[in-house]
Every structure is written in structure tokens, then in C-alpha cells.
Coordinates of C-alpha atoms (C1' of nucleotides) in Angstrom, one line a residue:
Chain A
X23 CA 143.0 8.7 198.9
X24 CA 145.6 8.6 201.7
X25 CA 143.8 5.5 203.0
X26 CA 144.6 3.9 199.7
X27 CA 148.4 4.2 200.3
X28 CA 150.2 1.0 200.3
X29 CA 147.0 -0.9 200.0
X30 CA 147.2 -1.7 196.3
X31 CA 150.0 -3.9 195.1
X32 CA 150.4 -7.0 193.1
X33 CA 150.7 -6.5 189.4
X34 CA 154.5 -6.8 189.6
X35 CA 154.1 -10.6 190.2
X36 CA 153.8 -12.9 187.2
X37 CA 150.0 -13.0 187.7
X38 CA 149.1 -12.4 184.1
X39 CA 145.7 -10.8 184.1
X40 CA 143.1 -12.2 181.7
X41 CA 142.1 -9.8 178.9
X42 CA 138.5 -10.1 179.9
X43 CA 139.3 -8.7 183.3
X44 CA 141.0 -5.7 181.9
X45 CA 138.1 -5.1 179.6
X46 CA 135.7 -5.2 182.5
X47 CA 137.9 -2.8 184.4
X48 CA 137.2 -0.2 181.6
X49 CA 133.5 -0.8 182.0
X50 CA 133.7 -0.3 185.8
X51 CA 135.6 2.9 185.1
X52 CA 132.9 4.1 182.8
X53 CA 130.2 3.4 185.3
X54 CA 132.1 4.9 188.1
X55 CA 132.5 8.1 186.2
X56 CA 128.8 8.1 185.4
X57 CA 128.1 7.5 189.1
X58 CA 130.2 10.5 190.1
X59 CA 128.5 12.7 187.5
X60 CA 125.2 11.7 189.1
X61 CA 126.4 12.8 192.5
X62 CA 127.2 9.4 194.1
X63 CA 130.1 9.3 196.6
X64 CA 130.3 5.5 197.0
X65 CA 129.2 2.4 195.3
X66 CA 129.4 -1.4 195.8
X67 CA 130.4 -4.5 193.9
X68 CA 126.7 -5.5 193.6
X69 CA 125.7 -2.1 192.4
X70 CA 128.4 -2.0 189.8
X71 CA 127.7 -5.6 188.8
X72 CA 124.0 -4.9 188.4
X73 CA 124.6 -2.0 186.1
X74 CA 126.7 -4.1 183.8
X75 CA 125.1 -7.5 184.2
X76 CA 127.9 -9.1 186.2
X77 CA 127.9 -10.8 189.6
X78 CA 129.1 -8.9 192.6
X79 CA 131.7 -11.6 193.2
X80 CA 133.1 -11.0 189.7
X81 CA 133.5 -7.3 190.3
X82 CA 135.4 -8.0 193.6
X83 CA 137.5 -10.8 192.0
X84 CA 138.5 -8.6 189.1
X85 CA 139.6 -5.8 191.4
X86 CA 141.4 -8.3 193.6
X87 CA 143.9 -8.9 190.8
X88 CA 145.3 -5.5 191.4
X89 CA 144.9 -4.8 195.1
X90 CA 142.5 -3.8 197.8
X91 CA 140.4 -0.8 197.0
X92 CA 137.2 -1.1 199.0
X93 CA 136.0 -0.7 202.6
X94 CA 134.2 -3.7 204.2
X95 CA 130.7 -2.6 205.2
X96 CA 130.9 0.5 203.0
X97 CA 131.8 -0.4 199.5
X98 CA 134.1 1.7 197.2
X99 CA 134.6 5.4 197.2
X100 CA 134.0 6.3 193.6
X101 CA 136.8 8.9 193.2
X102 CA 139.3 6.6 194.8
X103 CA 138.4 3.6 192.6
X104 CA 138.4 5.8 189.5
X105 CA 141.9 7.0 190.3
X106 CA 143.0 3.4 191.1
X107 CA 141.6 2.0 187.8
X108 CA 143.1 4.8 185.8
X109 CA 146.4 4.0 187.3
X110 CA 146.1 0.4 186.5
X111 CA 145.0 1.0 182.9
X112 CA 147.7 3.6 182.5
X113 CA 145.3 6.4 181.7
X114 CA 146.3 8.5 184.7
X115 CA 148.8 9.9 182.1
X116 CA 148.2 11.3 178.6
X117 CA 148.7 9.0 175.6
X118 CA 149.4 10.6 172.2
X119 CA 147.6 8.9 169.4
X120 CA 147.8 9.0 165.6
X121 CA 145.0 8.3 163.1
X122 CA 146.3 6.7 159.9
X123 CA 143.9 7.2 157.0
X124 CA 141.9 10.3 156.6
X125 CA 138.8 9.0 154.7
X126 CA 135.3 9.0 156.1
X127 CA 136.2 7.1 159.2
X128 CA 139.5 8.8 159.9
X129 CA 137.8 12.1 159.8
X130 CA 135.1 10.9 162.2
X131 CA 137.8 9.8 164.6
X132 CA 139.5 13.2 164.4
X133 CA 136.2 14.8 165.2
X134 CA 135.6 12.7 168.2
X135 CA 136.0 14.8 171.4
X136 CA 135.6 12.1 174.0
X137 CA 139.2 11.1 174.1
X138 CA 140.9 13.9 175.9
X139 CA 139.2 13.4 179.3
X140 CA 140.0 9.7 179.1
X141 CA 143.7 10.1 178.8
X142 CA 144.1 10.1 175.1
X143 CA 145.0 12.9 172.7
X144 CA 144.9 12.9 168.9
X145 CA 148.1 14.7 167.9
X146 CA 148.6 13.7 164.3
X147 CA 147.0 12.1 161.3
X148 CA 148.7 10.4 158.4
X149 CA 147.7 9.6 154.8
X150 CA 149.3 8.9 151.4
X151 CA 147.1 11.4 149.5
X152 CA 149.4 14.4 148.7
X153 CA 146.4 16.7 148.5
X154 CA 145.5 16.0 152.1
X155 CA 149.0 16.1 153.5
X156 CA 149.8 19.5 154.9
X157 CA 146.2 20.4 155.7
X158 CA 144.5 20.2 159.0
X159 CA 141.2 18.5 160.1
X160 CA 139.7 19.4 163.4
X161 CA 142.9 21.2 164.3
X162 CA 145.0 18.1 163.7
X163 CA 147.8 18.2 161.1
X164 CA 147.9 15.6 158.4
X165 CA 151.3 14.2 157.5
X166 CA 152.5 11.8 154.8
X167 CA 152.6 8.2 156.0
X168 CA 156.4 8.2 155.2
X169 CA 156.8 10.7 158.0
X170 CA 155.3 8.4 160.6
X171 CA 158.6 7.4 162.3
X172 CA 159.8 10.9 162.4
X173 CA 156.6 12.5 163.7
X174 CA 155.9 9.7 166.1
X175 CA 159.3 10.3 167.7
X176 CA 158.9 14.1 167.8
X177 CA 155.3 14.0 169.1
X178 CA 155.8 11.0 171.4
X179 CA 153.1 9.0 169.7
X180 CA 152.6 5.5 171.1
X181 CA 149.2 4.4 169.8
X182 CA 147.6 4.5 166.4
X183 CA 144.2 3.8 164.8
X184 CA 144.2 2.3 161.4
X185 CA 141.4 3.7 159.3
X186 CA 142.5 2.8 155.8
X187 CA 141.0 0.4 153.3
X188 CA 141.6 -3.3 153.9
X189 CA 144.0 -3.6 151.0
X190 CA 146.3 -1.0 152.6
X191 CA 146.1 -2.1 156.2
X192 CA 149.1 -4.4 156.3
X193 CA 151.4 -1.9 154.7
X194 CA 150.3 0.6 157.3
X195 CA 150.9 -2.0 160.0
X196 CA 154.4 -2.4 158.7
X197 CA 155.1 1.3 158.9
X198 CA 153.7 1.3 162.5
X199 CA 156.1 -1.5 163.3
X200 CA 159.0 0.5 161.8
X201 CA 158.0 3.4 164.0
X202 CA 158.0 1.2 167.1
X203 CA 154.6 2.2 168.3
X204 CA 153.1 0.2 171.1
X205 CA 149.5 -0.4 170.2
X206 CA 147.0 -0.3 167.4
X207 CA 143.3 -0.2 167.0
X208 CA 142.6 -1.7 163.6
X209 CA 139.4 -0.7 161.9
X210 CA 140.2 -2.3 158.6
X211 CA 138.4 -5.6 158.1
X212 CA 141.5 -7.8 157.7
X213 CA 143.8 -9.6 160.0
X214 CA 147.1 -7.7 160.2
X215 CA 150.3 -9.1 161.6
X216 CA 152.4 -7.0 163.9
X217 CA 155.4 -7.9 166.0
X218 CA 154.6 -9.3 169.4
X219 CA 155.6 -6.2 171.2
X220 CA 152.8 -4.2 169.6
X221 CA 149.3 -4.8 171.0
X222 CA 146.3 -4.7 168.7
X223 CA 142.6 -4.6 169.0
X224 CA 140.4 -5.1 166.0
X225 CA 137.2 -3.4 165.4
X226 CA 135.3 -4.8 162.4
X227 CA 131.8 -3.5 161.8
X228 CA 130.8 -6.5 159.7
X229 CA 131.8 -8.8 162.5
X230 CA 129.8 -6.9 165.1
X231 CA 126.8 -7.0 162.9
X232 CA 127.2 -10.7 162.2
X233 CA 127.1 -11.4 166.0
X234 CA 123.8 -9.6 166.1
X235 CA 122.4 -11.4 163.1
X236 CA 123.3 -14.7 164.7
X237 CA 121.6 -13.8 168.0
X238 CA 118.5 -12.6 166.2
X239 CA 118.4 -15.7 164.2
X240 CA 118.9 -17.9 167.3
X241 CA 115.9 -16.2 168.9
X242 CA 113.8 -16.7 165.8
X243 CA 114.6 -20.4 165.8
X244 CA 113.3 -20.9 169.3
Chain B
X272 CA 127.8 -28.1 148.1
X273 CA 125.7 -31.2 147.4
X274 CA 128.2 -33.1 149.5
X275 CA 127.2 -30.8 152.4
X276 CA 123.6 -32.0 152.2
X277 CA 122.4 -33.4 155.5
X278 CA 125.8 -33.3 157.0
X279 CA 125.3 -30.1 159.0
X280 CA 122.9 -30.3 161.8
X281 CA 122.8 -29.5 165.5
X282 CA 121.9 -25.9 166.4
X283 CA 118.3 -26.9 167.1
X284 CA 119.3 -28.7 170.2
X285 CA 119.7 -26.6 173.4
X286 CA 123.4 -26.5 172.9
X287 CA 123.8 -22.8 173.6
X288 CA 126.9 -21.7 171.7
X289 CA 129.4 -19.5 173.6
X290 CA 129.7 -16.0 172.3
X291 CA 133.4 -16.4 171.8
X292 CA 132.8 -19.2 169.3
X293 CA 130.4 -17.1 167.2
X294 CA 133.0 -14.3 167.2
X295 CA 135.6 -16.7 165.9
X296 CA 133.3 -17.9 163.3
X297 CA 133.2 -14.4 161.9
X298 CA 137.0 -14.4 161.8
X299 CA 137.1 -17.7 160.1
X300 CA 134.7 -16.4 157.5
X301 CA 136.9 -13.3 156.9
X302 CA 140.0 -15.4 156.4
X303 CA 138.1 -17.9 154.1
X304 CA 137.0 -15.0 151.9
X305 CA 140.5 -13.8 151.8
X306 CA 141.7 -17.2 150.9
X307 CA 139.3 -17.5 148.1
X308 CA 140.3 -14.1 146.8
X309 CA 143.9 -15.4 146.8
X310 CA 142.9 -18.3 144.7
X311 CA 142.8 -21.0 147.3
X312 CA 140.3 -23.9 146.9
X313 CA 140.8 -25.6 150.2
X314 CA 142.2 -24.8 153.6
X315 CA 142.6 -26.7 156.9
X316 CA 142.0 -26.1 160.6
X317 CA 145.7 -25.6 161.2
X318 CA 146.1 -23.1 158.4
X319 CA 143.1 -21.1 159.6
X320 CA 144.3 -21.3 163.1
X321 CA 147.8 -20.1 162.2
X322 CA 146.4 -17.1 160.4
X323 CA 144.4 -16.1 163.5
X324 CA 146.5 -17.2 166.3
X325 CA 144.3 -20.1 167.4
X326 CA 145.0 -23.8 167.7
X327 CA 143.8 -26.2 165.0
X328 CA 141.8 -28.0 167.7
X329 CA 140.0 -24.9 168.5
X330 CA 139.0 -24.3 164.9
X331 CA 137.6 -27.8 164.6
X332 CA 135.9 -27.6 167.9
X333 CA 134.2 -24.4 167.0
X334 CA 132.9 -25.7 163.8
X335 CA 131.8 -28.9 165.5
X336 CA 129.1 -26.9 167.4
X337 CA 127.3 -26.6 164.1
X338 CA 128.0 -29.7 162.1
X339 CA 130.5 -31.4 160.0
X340 CA 132.0 -29.3 157.2
X341 CA 135.4 -30.8 156.4
X342 CA 136.9 -33.8 154.7
X343 CA 139.3 -36.0 156.7
X344 CA 142.7 -36.0 154.9
X345 CA 141.7 -33.0 152.8
X346 CA 140.5 -30.1 155.0
X347 CA 137.8 -27.7 154.1
X348 CA 136.6 -26.5 150.7
X349 CA 136.7 -22.7 151.1
X350 CA 133.5 -22.0 149.2
X351 CA 131.6 -24.7 151.1
X352 CA 132.7 -23.5 154.5
X353 CA 132.0 -19.9 153.6
X354 CA 128.4 -20.8 152.6
X355 CA 128.0 -22.9 155.8
X356 CA 129.3 -20.1 158.1
X357 CA 127.1 -17.6 156.4
X358 CA 124.1 -19.8 156.9
X359 CA 125.0 -20.2 160.6
X360 CA 125.5 -16.5 161.1
X361 CA 122.4 -15.7 159.2
X362 CA 124.2 -13.6 156.6
X363 CA 123.2 -15.8 153.7
X364 CA 120.2 -13.4 153.6
X365 CA 120.3 -9.6 153.5
X366 CA 119.8 -7.6 156.8
X367 CA 118.4 -4.1 156.6
X368 CA 120.1 -1.7 158.9
X369 CA 119.5 1.8 160.2
X370 CA 122.0 4.4 161.5
X371 CA 120.7 6.6 164.3
X372 CA 122.6 9.8 164.6
X373 CA 124.1 11.6 161.6
X374 CA 127.0 13.3 163.1
X375 CA 130.6 12.6 162.2
X376 CA 130.5 9.0 163.0
X377 CA 127.0 8.4 161.6
X378 CA 128.1 9.9 158.3
X379 CA 131.2 7.7 158.2
X380 CA 129.1 4.7 158.7
X381 CA 126.8 5.7 155.9
X382 CA 129.9 6.0 153.7
X383 CA 131.2 2.6 154.5
X384 CA 130.7 0.4 151.5
X385 CA 131.9 -2.9 153.0
X386 CA 128.5 -3.9 154.3
X387 CA 126.6 -5.0 151.2
X388 CA 128.7 -8.0 150.3
X389 CA 128.6 -9.2 153.9
X390 CA 124.8 -9.4 154.0
X391 CA 124.0 -6.0 155.4
X392 CA 122.4 -3.0 153.8
X393 CA 122.0 0.5 155.1
X394 CA 118.5 1.5 154.2
X395 CA 117.8 4.5 156.4
X396 CA 119.3 7.0 158.8
X397 CA 117.6 8.8 161.7
X398 CA 118.3 12.0 163.5
X399 CA 116.4 14.6 165.5
X400 CA 117.9 17.6 163.7
X401 CA 115.1 19.0 161.5
X402 CA 117.7 20.5 159.1
X403 CA 119.1 17.1 158.4
X404 CA 115.8 15.2 158.1
X405 CA 114.6 14.9 154.5
X406 CA 118.1 15.1 153.1
X407 CA 120.2 12.2 151.8
X408 CA 123.7 11.2 152.7
X409 CA 125.5 8.7 150.5
X410 CA 122.1 7.9 148.9
X411 CA 120.5 7.1 152.2
X412 CA 117.5 9.1 153.3
X413 CA 117.4 10.7 156.7
X414 CA 114.2 10.5 158.7
X415 CA 113.2 11.9 162.0
X416 CA 113.8 9.6 165.0
X417 CA 110.0 9.8 165.6
X418 CA 109.5 7.9 162.4
X419 CA 111.7 5.0 163.5
X420 CA 108.8 2.5 164.2
X421 CA 107.0 3.4 161.0
X422 CA 110.0 3.3 158.7
X423 CA 111.5 0.2 160.3
X424 CA 108.3 -1.6 159.6
X425 CA 108.1 -0.3 156.0
X426 CA 111.7 -1.1 155.2
X427 CA 112.0 -4.3 157.2
X428 CA 114.8 -2.9 159.4
X429 CA 116.0 -5.3 162.0
X430 CA 119.3 -3.9 163.2
X431 CA 120.5 -0.4 164.1
X432 CA 123.8 1.3 164.9
X433 CA 123.6 4.0 167.6
X434 CA 125.9 6.9 166.7
X435 CA 124.6 9.6 168.9
X436 CA 126.2 11.4 171.9
X437 CA 126.3 9.5 175.1
X438 CA 123.6 11.7 176.7
X439 CA 121.1 10.7 174.0
X440 CA 121.9 7.0 173.7
X441 CA 119.4 5.7 176.2
X442 CA 116.5 7.6 174.6
X443 CA 117.4 6.2 171.2
X444 CA 117.6 2.8 172.8
X445 CA 114.1 3.2 174.1
X446 CA 112.8 4.1 170.6
X447 CA 114.6 1.1 169.2
X448 CA 112.8 -1.0 171.7
X449 CA 109.5 0.6 170.8
X450 CA 110.2 -0.3 167.1
X451 CA 110.9 -3.9 168.1
X452 CA 114.3 -4.1 166.3
X453 CA 116.4 -7.2 167.0
X454 CA 119.9 -5.9 167.5
X455 CA 122.0 -2.9 168.1
X456 CA 125.6 -1.8 167.8
X457 CA 126.1 0.9 170.3
X458 CA 128.9 3.3 169.6
X459 CA 128.0 5.7 172.4
X460 CA 130.3 5.4 175.4
X461 CA 127.5 4.5 177.9
X462 CA 125.8 1.4 179.0
X463 CA 122.3 1.3 177.5
X464 CA 119.6 -1.0 178.7
X465 CA 117.4 -2.8 176.2
X466 CA 114.8 -5.6 176.6
X467 CA 116.3 -9.1 176.6
X468 CA 115.0 -9.8 173.2
X469 CA 117.2 -7.2 171.6
X470 CA 120.9 -8.1 171.3
X471 CA 123.5 -5.5 171.7
X472 CA 127.2 -5.1 171.0
X473 CA 129.1 -2.1 172.4
X474 CA 132.0 -0.5 170.6
X475 CA 133.7 2.1 172.8
X476 CA 136.8 3.7 171.4
X477 CA 138.1 4.8 174.7
X478 CA 137.8 1.3 176.0
X479 CA 139.7 -0.1 173.1
X480 CA 142.4 2.4 173.7
X481 CA 142.5 1.7 177.4
X482 CA 143.2 -2.0 176.6
X483 CA 146.1 -1.0 174.5
X484 CA 147.4 1.4 177.2
X485 CA 147.3 -1.4 179.7
X486 CA 149.2 -3.8 177.5
X487 CA 151.8 -1.2 176.6
X488 CA 152.3 -0.4 180.3
X489 CA 152.5 -4.1 181.2
X490 CA 155.3 -4.6 178.8
X491 CA 157.1 -1.5 180.0
X492 CA 156.9 -2.8 183.6
X493 CA 158.7 -6.1 182.7
Chain C
dT274 C1' 125.5 -3.9 218.5
dA275 C1' 123.3 -5.2 213.9
dG276 C1' 123.7 -4.6 209.1
dA277 C1' 126.4 -4.2 205.1
dT278 C1' 130.1 -5.3 202.3
dT279 C1' 134.7 -6.4 201.5
dG280 C1' 138.7 -9.7 200.1
dT281 C1' 139.7 -14.4 199.6
dT282 C1' 139.3 -19.4 199.5
dA283 C1' 137.2 -23.6 197.8
dA284 C1' 133.8 -25.5 194.7
dT285 C1' 131.8 -25.3 190.3
dC286 C1' 131.4 -24.6 185.9
dG287 C1' 133.0 -23.9 181.1
dA288 C1' 136.4 -23.6 177.5
dT289 C1' 140.7 -25.1 175.5
dT290 C1' 144.0 -28.6 174.3
dA291 C1' 145.8 -33.1 173.4
dA292 C1' 145.2 -37.3 171.5
dC293 C1' 143.6 -40.6 168.3
dA294 C1' 140.5 -43.6 165.6
dA295 C1' 138.1 -42.9 161.3
dT296 C1' 138.5 -41.3 156.8
dC297 C1' 140.0 -39.6 152.4
Chain D
dT1382 C1' 149.4 -47.9 150.6
dA1383 C1' 151.3 -43.7 153.2
dG1384 C1' 150.3 -39.2 154.5
dA1385 C1' 147.2 -35.8 155.9
dT1386 C1' 143.4 -34.1 158.3
dT1387 C1' 139.0 -34.5 160.2
dG1388 C1' 135.5 -35.0 164.2
dT1389 C1' 135.2 -36.2 168.9
dT1390 C1' 136.4 -37.9 173.5
dA1391 C1' 139.0 -37.3 177.7
dA1392 C1' 142.2 -34.5 180.2
dT1393 C1' 143.7 -30.0 181.3
dC1394 C1' 143.4 -25.6 182.2
dG1395 C1' 141.2 -21.3 183.5
dA1396 C1' 137.4 -18.4 184.9
dT1397 C1' 133.2 -17.7 187.5
dT1398 C1' 130.5 -18.3 191.5
dA1399 C1' 129.3 -19.3 196.2
dA1400 C1' 130.3 -18.9 200.8
dC1401 C1' 132.2 -16.8 204.8
dA1402 C1' 135.4 -14.8 208.2
dA1403 C1' 137.0 -10.2 208.7
dT1404 C1' 135.9 -5.5 208.9
dC1405 C1' 133.7 -1.1 209.2

DNA sequence: TAGATTGTTAATCGATTAACAATC
DNA sequence: TAGATTGTTAATCGATTAACAATC
């Protein structure tokens, strides 16, 4: 770890990093954590690449966007690289998240325990159903959507997951914009518009399945 | 529709289509359906692009991989383009899907009603918990994982969604391979390995959130 | 030292954009 | 006809890969 001092840098320069690179960084992190859990002390770009189906050159190039993390002849020390990637992604700190919409999916999200160790904590849920408001699910209190700005401020919530029906998603997005959150995962199967300063990631089940259908069909045609 | 006859083609040639193109096709489809629901008869590459943040050229180029679907000077007839994209993606037919793992997430998936109209139908769920097996959730029968091959054959199941804990995901993947399914959406936060002839899409909540954290941090640094 | 593996540069490959003739 | 918009080609841009000196 001390060997890492002053070796990483960049990232202040205007080197806008491609989205795909950041996504792969998350995959590297996942594999590294797996490797540590399996008792591995070090790994290499080719090992990491093999596990994920990327070339060794790509792994090294991706990391090179952010600094120097490896040891020529040795590879990468898993714990060091984990710490480095966490710092890059910003998950070396804890992010407070809200779930908006406490239907089937919202409840499933509230029950998901995998967040905490990854730097995320579900600290509030929101809904418009007065019967749900005031209750708790999985230990998380449910507030009315109208309280979003207030509670977000109080609880330092920066990210939200939208788990409401398609028809309600844009209204929720508008409230999220009002509350000045910084990022949104949108599970509703619609395009939502948000101000530029709020990032978004869309997860649409139907779209994922369509990709599979296409691939399956493509194979069948051959 | 008759005007479309013999105008689309390609796709038999070895023109392997980039994944990103197929993904955008799904987004176009979603917007087109939205447009139709809003009473629009036609649209254009620039309209579609604007809604999704792509250039008009990109929309046209993407569609050009598969044929000619528009009318110079007019644009695209929504209903025709919807039919064309559905055919390309393979969702002009019905795909039978299984959910494996009936925990919080699995149950949420079973409760999701948005599939049917998109060409997907949840026809079975699987779990290893003997207490759950034999019951129904949302009208879908739960079978033991050991019955996967048998039931998949009987019910013509081609796609599956893995909603089990990380530690069980690879075992499930192996059973899915045994059953010769054609595609998998993997919600477990691990890399699973599957034979080449089975497509997979990974959806990892933590990874999505990490992308948001990175973006938020990047803005903060500026 | 010999073997392994990094970080980085240059070469290759692929995807996006701009431009425009053809068309309605 | 004039205006709009397609499909497609060529030019640009960006991302991936190959190669290798530097390092342990």
C-alpha cells in the first residue's frame, strides 16, 4: 500500500474516460474481491482478462487511465488494486441511496443485502401510497415522495433507484431533480429526462431479454 | 406493411452486427411504441435520435444493418418500423422464460407484468427449497431445479433469469447448460461461465451504482 | 541470470459522423 | 416545384490490440 503512494495520478487532466472502461473497472473489482476470497494474494492482467473474456492488453490499458498499480514481473497485489479501484469509483466511501416505489421490485431492492459491503447503503424509501408511508420494510422507513427533498438533505442521499410504473417515472425523475440528487438507476421501461448534472443508468428487463432473443435467433439462422 | 415487402434484407450475410446496435434497436422500439401510444403515425431518424440522445445519422446507420424501412422525405411509419424491429429482434414470436430462484428478486420478477406484450412469457419458476416447490406465485408454478431439463423441454423454455445468491449462480448456470437453454439474464453479482452457444447478459446492481458514483465524483472534481 | 509481467507507444480495427444524391 | 428525409459513402474519430523496452 505504501508502495502505491504517489504512483497513481492522472484523472485530474481532461482525459475523459470512456464509459466502457469504468464499467470494466467494476468487473475487475468484482473479480479481485472473488480472488481475495479464494485466498489469492496477487493476480495479473492476463488472469483478470481470461476470467472476463478481455485481452490482457485491455486490462492494462484500462488501468493506465488512472495510474500505475502493478509491479512488472509480478502482476497486481489484489488488496492494493481493490483499494485503488474503489478509490477511483468512489466506493471507498459510503453512498446513501433511496428507493422510490415500494412495489414488488422496490421491496426486492430493499431486501437486497449485497449493497453495504460495496459502499452503498439504503437509507430511505419513497412512495405515494399513504398506506405504505410511515411503515418500514427491511428496517428502512418509507416516506411520501413529497418529502424527498427534505429527507434527502437530512440523510445525505445522493443516489436513487426508480422502481415505479413507467407512467410515473418521469414525475419521479422531476422530484429527484428538485432534490438535487446526483445519480439514478431507472428500472422503469421508459426514457426519462434529467438535468445533465444527474447521471443515469437504465435497467430494462425487456431490453435485456430482447438482446438474448436476438442472439438466439442469430445462432438459429446460421 | 405491404410496402415493406422485399425491402428488408441483409442479416443473412456474414455482417455481424455490433452488440451496441442491437441494444439501440431495443431503445428505438421502446420509443416507437411510446410514439404510437401518443398517437403519432410517423417519426424520423432525427426525432428518434433526439429522444434518446443519438444523432440522426446513427439511427439511420443502425437500421441500415438490417434493411430499408423508411421513406425519403417522409420518415418512418411507426407501426411498420415496430413490426420490422420486432422481427429483427425475434420478439414477433413469444419466448418462454423461466425464473430460477424464488427469493425477493425472483418473486419481483414473477410479479412483473410488462413482459407479455413484449414477446416474453414467464412460464415456470425453479428453486431448491422443497417448501416452495409445488406452490405457485403470481400464477406461475414452482419446480425443483432438478426438473429444469424436463420442464424446459415440456414448456419450450428457451431463456432464463438467474435470481439466486452469488454462491449458487454457477451451479444454476451448469443446470441451464444441461437443459440446453439459449440465453440467460444473470442477476447474481458473479461472473458465470456458460457454453458459447448460450448468450448471457449480466445485471449487477452494485456495478450500476458504481458507475453512478464514479460520474458523481467526476463532476465533483471539476 | 532467466522468466514473467508491467506500462506505454504505434498500428489496427471498428464505430460514429458528416455530407449528399436519390426520393417522396 | 420546394422542402424534408432517407440510405449510403467517405472522412473522422475513438477504442482495441500487438509489440516491446523497462522492471522486478
